[in-house]
PDB file of C-alpha atoms and ligand atoms in Angstrom:
ATOM      1  CA  MET C   1      -5.033   0.162   1.587  1.00  0.00           C
ATOM      2  CA  ILE C   2      -6.405  -3.092   3.053  1.00  0.00           C
ATOM      3  CA  LYS C   3     -10.169  -3.233   3.572  1.00  0.00           C
ATOM      4  CA  LEU C   4     -11.535  -5.489   6.334  1.00  0.00           C
ATOM      5  CA  ASN C   5     -15.189  -4.378   6.006  1.00  0.00           C
ATOM      6  CA  GLY C   6     -17.623  -7.215   6.656  1.00  0.00           C
ATOM      7  CA  ILE C   7     -14.951  -9.650   7.879  1.00  0.00           C
ATOM      8  CA  GLU C   8     -16.831 -10.225  11.106  1.00  0.00           C
ATOM      9  CA  LYS C   9     -19.653 -11.881   9.148  1.00  0.00           C
ATOM     10  CA  MET C  10     -17.327 -14.381   7.451  1.00  0.00           C
ATOM     11  CA  THR C  11     -16.789 -18.007   8.528  1.00  0.00           C
ATOM     12  CA  ASN C  12     -13.242 -18.870   9.610  1.00  0.00           C
ATOM     13  CA  GLU C  13     -12.578 -20.544   6.273  1.00  0.00           C
ATOM     14  CA  GLN C  14     -13.802 -17.468   4.346  1.00  0.00           C
ATOM     15  CA  LYS C  15     -11.540 -15.288   6.493  1.00  0.00           C
ATOM     16  CA  TYR C  16      -8.543 -17.481   5.763  1.00  0.00           C
ATOM     17  CA  LYS C  17      -9.256 -17.424   2.025  1.00  0.00           C
ATOM     18  CA  TYR C  18      -9.518 -13.636   2.247  1.00  0.00           C
ATOM     19  CA  MET C  19      -6.231 -13.550   4.155  1.00  0.00           C
ATOM     20  CA  LEU C  20      -4.575 -15.223   1.144  1.00  0.00           C
ATOM     21  CA  ILE C  21      -6.134 -12.708  -1.246  1.00  0.00           C
ATOM     22  CA  LEU C  22      -4.845  -9.820   0.896  1.00  0.00           C
ATOM     23  CA  LEU C  23      -1.405 -11.434   0.927  1.00  0.00           C
ATOM     24  CA  GLU C  24      -1.371 -11.848  -2.896  1.00  0.00           C
ATOM     25  CA  GLY C  25      -2.419  -8.168  -3.207  1.00  0.00           C
ATOM     26  CA  GLN C  26       0.485  -7.101  -0.996  1.00  0.00           C
ATOM     27  CA  LEU C  27       3.113  -9.326  -2.609  1.00  0.00           C
ATOM     28  CA  SER C  28       2.133  -8.494  -6.160  1.00  0.00           C
ATOM     29  CA  SER C  29       2.175  -4.760  -5.550  1.00  0.00           C
ATOM     30  CA  GLU C  30       5.420  -4.324  -3.573  1.00  0.00           C
ATOM     31  CA  LYS C  31       8.900  -5.745  -4.163  1.00  0.00           C
ATOM     32  CA  ASN C  32      10.539  -4.950  -0.834  1.00  0.00           C
ATOM     33  CA  ASP C  33      10.729  -8.082   1.330  1.00  0.00           C
ATOM     34  CA  LEU C  34      10.759  -6.133   4.648  1.00  0.00           C
ATOM     35  CA  ALA C  35       7.576  -4.308   3.714  1.00  0.00           C
ATOM     36  CA  ASN C  36       5.980  -7.490   2.508  1.00  0.00           C
ATOM     37  CA  LEU C  37       6.796  -9.472   5.633  1.00  0.00           C
ATOM     38  CA  SER C  38       5.692  -6.645   7.907  1.00  0.00           C
ATOM     39  CA  ASN C  39       2.322  -6.486   6.209  1.00  0.00           C
ATOM     40  CA  ALA C  40       2.111 -10.287   6.054  1.00  0.00           C
ATOM     41  CA  ALA C  41       2.289 -10.405   9.859  1.00  0.00           C
ATOM     42  CA  ALA C  42      -0.232  -7.541  10.057  1.00  0.00           C
ATOM     43  CA  ILE C  43      -2.648  -9.312   7.684  1.00  0.00           C
ATOM     44  CA  ILE C  44      -2.661 -12.459   9.816  1.00  0.00           C
ATOM     45  CA  LYS C  45      -3.110 -10.514  13.051  1.00  0.00           C
ATOM     46  CA  ALA C  46      -5.915  -8.422  11.536  1.00  0.00           C
ATOM     47  CA  VAL C  47      -7.837 -11.292   9.948  1.00  0.00           C
ATOM     48  CA  MET C  48      -7.452 -14.232  12.363  1.00  0.00           C
ATOM     49  CA  ASP C  49      -9.269 -13.683  15.599  1.00  0.00           C
ATOM     50  CA  LYS C  50      -8.120 -14.655  19.068  1.00  0.00           C
ATOM     51  CA  LEU C  51      -4.421 -14.121  18.411  1.00  0.00           C
ATOM     52  CA  ASN C  52      -2.008 -12.276  20.712  1.00  0.00           C
ATOM     53  CA  TRP C  53       1.081 -12.640  18.535  1.00  0.00           C
ATOM     54  CA  ALA C  54       1.867 -13.389  14.900  1.00  0.00           C
ATOM     55  CA  GLY C  55       5.223 -13.105  13.205  1.00  0.00           C
ATOM     56  CA  PHE C  56       8.414 -14.506  11.827  1.00  0.00           C
ATOM     57  CA  TYR C  57      11.681 -15.845  13.184  1.00  0.00           C
ATOM     58  CA  ILE C  58      14.512 -16.000  10.657  1.00  0.00           C
ATOM     59  CA  LEU C  59      17.220 -18.648  10.904  1.00  0.00           C
ATOM     60  CA  ARG C  60      20.733 -17.231  11.343  1.00  0.00           C
ATOM     61  CA  GLY C  61      23.363 -19.888  11.980  1.00  0.00           C
ATOM     62  CA  ASN C  62      22.173 -21.932  15.002  1.00  0.00           C
ATOM     63  CA  ALA C  63      19.531 -19.455  16.132  1.00  0.00           C
ATOM     64  CA  LEU C  64      16.207 -18.114  15.107  1.00  0.00           C
ATOM     65  CA  VAL C  65      16.289 -14.337  15.202  1.00  0.00           C
ATOM     66  CA  LEU C  66      13.153 -12.296  15.706  1.00  0.00           C
ATOM     67  CA  GLY C  67      11.713 -10.887  12.502  1.00  0.00           C
ATOM     68  CA  MET C  68       8.625  -8.904  11.548  1.00  0.00           C
ATOM     69  CA  PHE C  69       5.734  -9.398  13.904  1.00  0.00           C
ATOM     70  CA  GLN C  70       2.583  -8.076  15.512  1.00  0.00           C
ATOM     71  CA  GLY C  71       2.177  -8.357  19.279  1.00  0.00           C
ATOM     72  CA  LEU C  72       4.146  -7.706  22.446  1.00  0.00           C
ATOM     73  CA  PRO C  73       7.931  -7.508  22.344  1.00  0.00           C
ATOM     74  CA  ALA C  74       9.267 -11.048  22.069  1.00  0.00           C
ATOM     75  CA  CYS C  75      12.465 -13.083  22.633  1.00  0.00           C
ATOM     76  CA  ASN C  76      15.210 -11.917  20.247  1.00  0.00           C
ATOM     77  CA  ARG C  77      16.812 -15.337  19.722  1.00  0.00           C
ATOM     78  CA  ILE C  78      15.685 -18.960  19.968  1.00  0.00           C
ATOM     79  CA  GLU C  79      18.194 -21.802  19.563  1.00  0.00           C
ATOM     80  CA  ILE C  80      17.448 -24.686  17.190  1.00  0.00           C
ATOM     81  CA  GLY C  81      15.696 -27.388  19.209  1.00  0.00           C
ATOM     82  CA  LYS C  82      14.513 -24.999  21.919  1.00  0.00           C
ATOM     83  CA  GLY C  83      10.875 -24.036  22.470  1.00  0.00           C
ATOM     84  CA  VAL C  84       8.095 -24.615  19.969  1.00  0.00           C
ATOM     85  CA  CYS C  85       9.809 -22.587  17.268  1.00  0.00           C
ATOM     86  CA  GLY C  86      13.214 -24.292  17.639  1.00  0.00           C
ATOM     87  CA  THR C  87      11.491 -27.678  17.628  1.00  0.00           C
ATOM     88  CA  ALA C  88       9.786 -26.837  14.353  1.00  0.00           C
ATOM     89  CA  VAL C  89      13.223 -26.105  12.838  1.00  0.00           C
ATOM     90  CA  ALA C  90      14.927 -29.177  14.376  1.00  0.00           C
ATOM     91  CA  THR C  91      12.176 -31.524  13.186  1.00  0.00           C
ATOM     92  CA  LYS C  92      11.290 -29.600   9.966  1.00  0.00           C
ATOM     93  CA  ALA C  93       7.672 -30.228  11.031  1.00  0.00           C
ATOM     94  CA  ILE C  94       4.700 -28.044  11.842  1.00  0.00           C
ATOM     95  CA  GLN C  95       4.092 -27.774  15.593  1.00  0.00           C
ATOM     96  CA  CYS C  96       0.433 -27.338  16.521  1.00  0.00           C
ATOM     97  CA  ILE C  97       0.325 -27.102  20.324  1.00  0.00           C
ATOM     98  CA  GLU C  98      -3.071 -27.285  21.936  1.00  0.00           C
ATOM     99  CA  ASN C  99      -1.785 -26.116  25.365  1.00  0.00           C
ATOM    100  CA  VAL C 100       1.677 -24.582  25.507  1.00  0.00           C
ATOM    101  CA  ASN C 101       1.757 -24.918  29.261  1.00  0.00           C
ATOM    102  CA  GLU C 102       2.102 -28.684  28.710  1.00  0.00           C
ATOM    103  CA  PHE C 103       4.878 -28.362  26.076  1.00  0.00           C
ATOM    104  CA  PRO C 104       8.266 -29.116  27.624  1.00  0.00           C
ATOM    105  CA  GLY C 105      10.607 -26.216  27.061  1.00  0.00           C
ATOM    106  CA  HIS C 106       7.972 -23.830  25.776  1.00  0.00           C
ATOM    107  CA  ILE C 107       9.362 -20.281  25.738  1.00  0.00           C
ATOM    108  CA  ALA C 108       6.797 -17.950  27.224  1.00  0.00           C
ATOM    109  CA  CYS C 109       7.458 -14.590  25.554  1.00  0.00           C
ATOM    110  CA  ASP C 110       3.888 -13.469  26.334  1.00  0.00           C
ATOM    111  CA  SER C 111       2.255 -15.024  29.401  1.00  0.00           C
ATOM    112  CA  ALA C 112      -1.128 -14.553  27.653  1.00  0.00           C
ATOM    113  CA  SER C 113      -0.272 -17.350  25.210  1.00  0.00           C
ATOM    114  CA  ASN C 114      -2.006 -20.704  25.758  1.00  0.00           C
ATOM    115  CA  SER C 115      -1.817 -22.298  22.343  1.00  0.00           C
ATOM    116  CA  GLU C 116       0.570 -21.956  19.451  1.00  0.00           C
ATOM    117  CA  ILE C 117       1.162 -23.045  15.871  1.00  0.00           C
ATOM    118  CA  VAL C 118       4.543 -22.816  14.146  1.00  0.00           C
ATOM    119  CA  ILE C 119       4.977 -23.412  10.426  1.00  0.00           C
ATOM    120  CA  PRO C 120       8.576 -23.958   9.361  1.00  0.00           C
ATOM    121  CA  ILE C 121       9.633 -22.026   6.279  1.00  0.00           C
ATOM    122  CA  ILE C 122      11.388 -24.605   4.078  1.00  0.00           C
ATOM    123  CA  ILE C 123      12.351 -24.410   0.401  1.00  0.00           C
ATOM    124  CA  GLY C 124      13.852 -27.561  -0.984  1.00  0.00           C
ATOM    125  CA  ASP C 125      15.887 -28.839   1.940  1.00  0.00           C
ATOM    126  CA  ILE C 126      16.777 -25.503   3.432  1.00  0.00           C
ATOM    127  CA  VAL C 127      14.997 -24.129   6.502  1.00  0.00           C
ATOM    128  CA  TYR C 128      14.859 -20.309   6.436  1.00  0.00           C
ATOM    129  CA  GLY C 129      12.811 -19.660   9.570  1.00  0.00           C
ATOM    130  CA  VAL C 130       9.312 -20.030  10.957  1.00  0.00           C
ATOM    131  CA  LEU C 131       5.915 -18.392  11.016  1.00  0.00           C
ATOM    132  CA  ASP C 132       4.727 -18.336  14.645  1.00  0.00           C
ATOM    133  CA  LEU C 133       1.202 -17.651  15.872  1.00  0.00           C
ATOM    134  CA  ASP C 134       0.105 -17.514  19.529  1.00  0.00           C
ATOM    135  CA  SER C 135      -3.367 -17.470  21.005  1.00  0.00           C
ATOM    136  CA  PRO C 136      -4.719 -16.846  24.498  1.00  0.00           C
ATOM    137  CA  GLU C 137      -7.266 -19.618  23.806  1.00  0.00           C
ATOM    138  CA  ILE C 138      -6.402 -23.249  24.462  1.00  0.00           C
ATOM    139  CA  GLY C 139      -6.814 -25.329  21.289  1.00  0.00           C
ATOM    140  CA  ARG C 140      -7.190 -22.244  19.026  1.00  0.00           C
ATOM    141  CA  PHE C 141      -5.384 -23.889  16.070  1.00  0.00           C
ATOM    142  CA  SER C 142      -6.915 -26.813  14.120  1.00  0.00           C
ATOM    143  CA  LYS C 143      -6.241 -28.521  10.835  1.00  0.00           C
ATOM    144  CA  LEU C 144      -8.202 -25.680   9.177  1.00  0.00           C
ATOM    145  CA  GLU C 145      -5.807 -22.986  10.419  1.00  0.00           C
ATOM    146  CA  GLU C 146      -2.857 -25.266   9.609  1.00  0.00           C
ATOM    147  CA  LYS C 147      -4.082 -25.750   6.000  1.00  0.00           C
ATOM    148  CA  TYR C 148      -4.376 -22.032   5.295  1.00  0.00           C
ATOM    149  CA  LEU C 149      -1.149 -21.065   7.120  1.00  0.00           C
ATOM    150  CA  VAL C 150       0.736 -23.617   5.017  1.00  0.00           C
ATOM    151  CA  LYS C 151      -0.756 -21.946   1.904  1.00  0.00           C
ATOM    152  CA  PHE C 152       0.197 -18.557   3.355  1.00  0.00           C
ATOM    153  CA  VAL C 153       3.844 -19.609   3.713  1.00  0.00           C
ATOM    154  CA  ALA C 154       3.825 -21.252   0.265  1.00  0.00           C
ATOM    155  CA  LYS C 155       2.658 -17.926  -1.230  1.00  0.00           C
ATOM    156  CA  LEU C 156       5.377 -16.015   0.678  1.00  0.00           C
ATOM    157  CA  ASN C 157       7.964 -18.491  -0.631  1.00  0.00           C
ATOM    158  CA  GLN C 158       7.026 -17.537  -4.196  1.00  0.00           C
ATOM    159  CA  TYR C 159       7.944 -13.906  -3.595  1.00  0.00           C
ATOM    160  CA  ILE C 160      10.339 -13.533  -0.632  1.00  0.00           C
ATOM    161  CA  ASP C 161      14.079 -14.051  -0.964  1.00  0.00           C
ATOM    162  CA  TRP C 162      14.595 -15.459   2.533  1.00  0.00           C
ATOM    163  CA  SER C 163      18.336 -15.718   2.084  1.00  0.00           C
ATOM    164  CA  LYS C 164      18.566 -11.925   1.920  1.00  0.00           C
ATOM    165  CA  ILE C 165      16.283 -10.988   4.868  1.00  0.00           C
TER     166      ILE C 165
HETATM  167  N1  SME P 201       6.605 -19.554  22.284  1.00  0.00           N
HETATM  168  C1  SME P 201       7.691 -19.621  21.368  1.00  0.00           C
HETATM  169  C2  SME P 201       8.599 -18.430  21.518  1.00  0.00           C
HETATM  170  C3  SME P 201       8.262 -17.289  20.597  1.00  0.00           C
HETATM  171  S1  SME P 201       6.929 -16.424  21.142  1.00  0.00           S
HETATM  172  O1  SME P 201       5.734 -17.278  21.167  1.00  0.00           O
HETATM  173  C4  SME P 201       6.669 -15.108  20.189  1.00  0.00           C
HETATM  174  C5  SME P 201       8.496 -20.899  21.494  1.00  0.00           C
HETATM  175  O2  SME P 201       8.308 -21.652  22.497  1.00  0.00           O
HETATM  176  O3  SME P 201       9.327 -21.192  20.672  1.00  0.00           O
END
């Protein structure tokens, strides 16, 4: 059982370090990838404040297909190159969007979202999907969040067999 006691007293960096500890605990105690990704999304949503959506899209052919997430129901499929998520896949680059309302082609699954960060999930040369976080606050995501979310995905990559999700 995950304990979040005292988290409100932590700095953001302490929270993000704790998030990685929780993830390691989950991944080292369970082998099922679906369970692990479900709780990975839940860990992010529980620990990072000011989020309205956190989850995964998994690449299937030319489309990202909705994976495990926390938040309101979201778009089922996003084509490569479309929206913030599809752009992260097309460019193989992190997308940190201060104000999604100014991002051409942003896909508004939840109208509460005002900023977004998307970390592509890449091993070697192969893109397997993305980790997507949305916030109602403009400019919610900085280099600090990016640093720890990259570590979060790197940790997932050690355990998850993305080709079988
Ligand atoms: N806003 C994303 C779509 C996914 S939702 O945020 C969950 C995008 O533009 O790709």
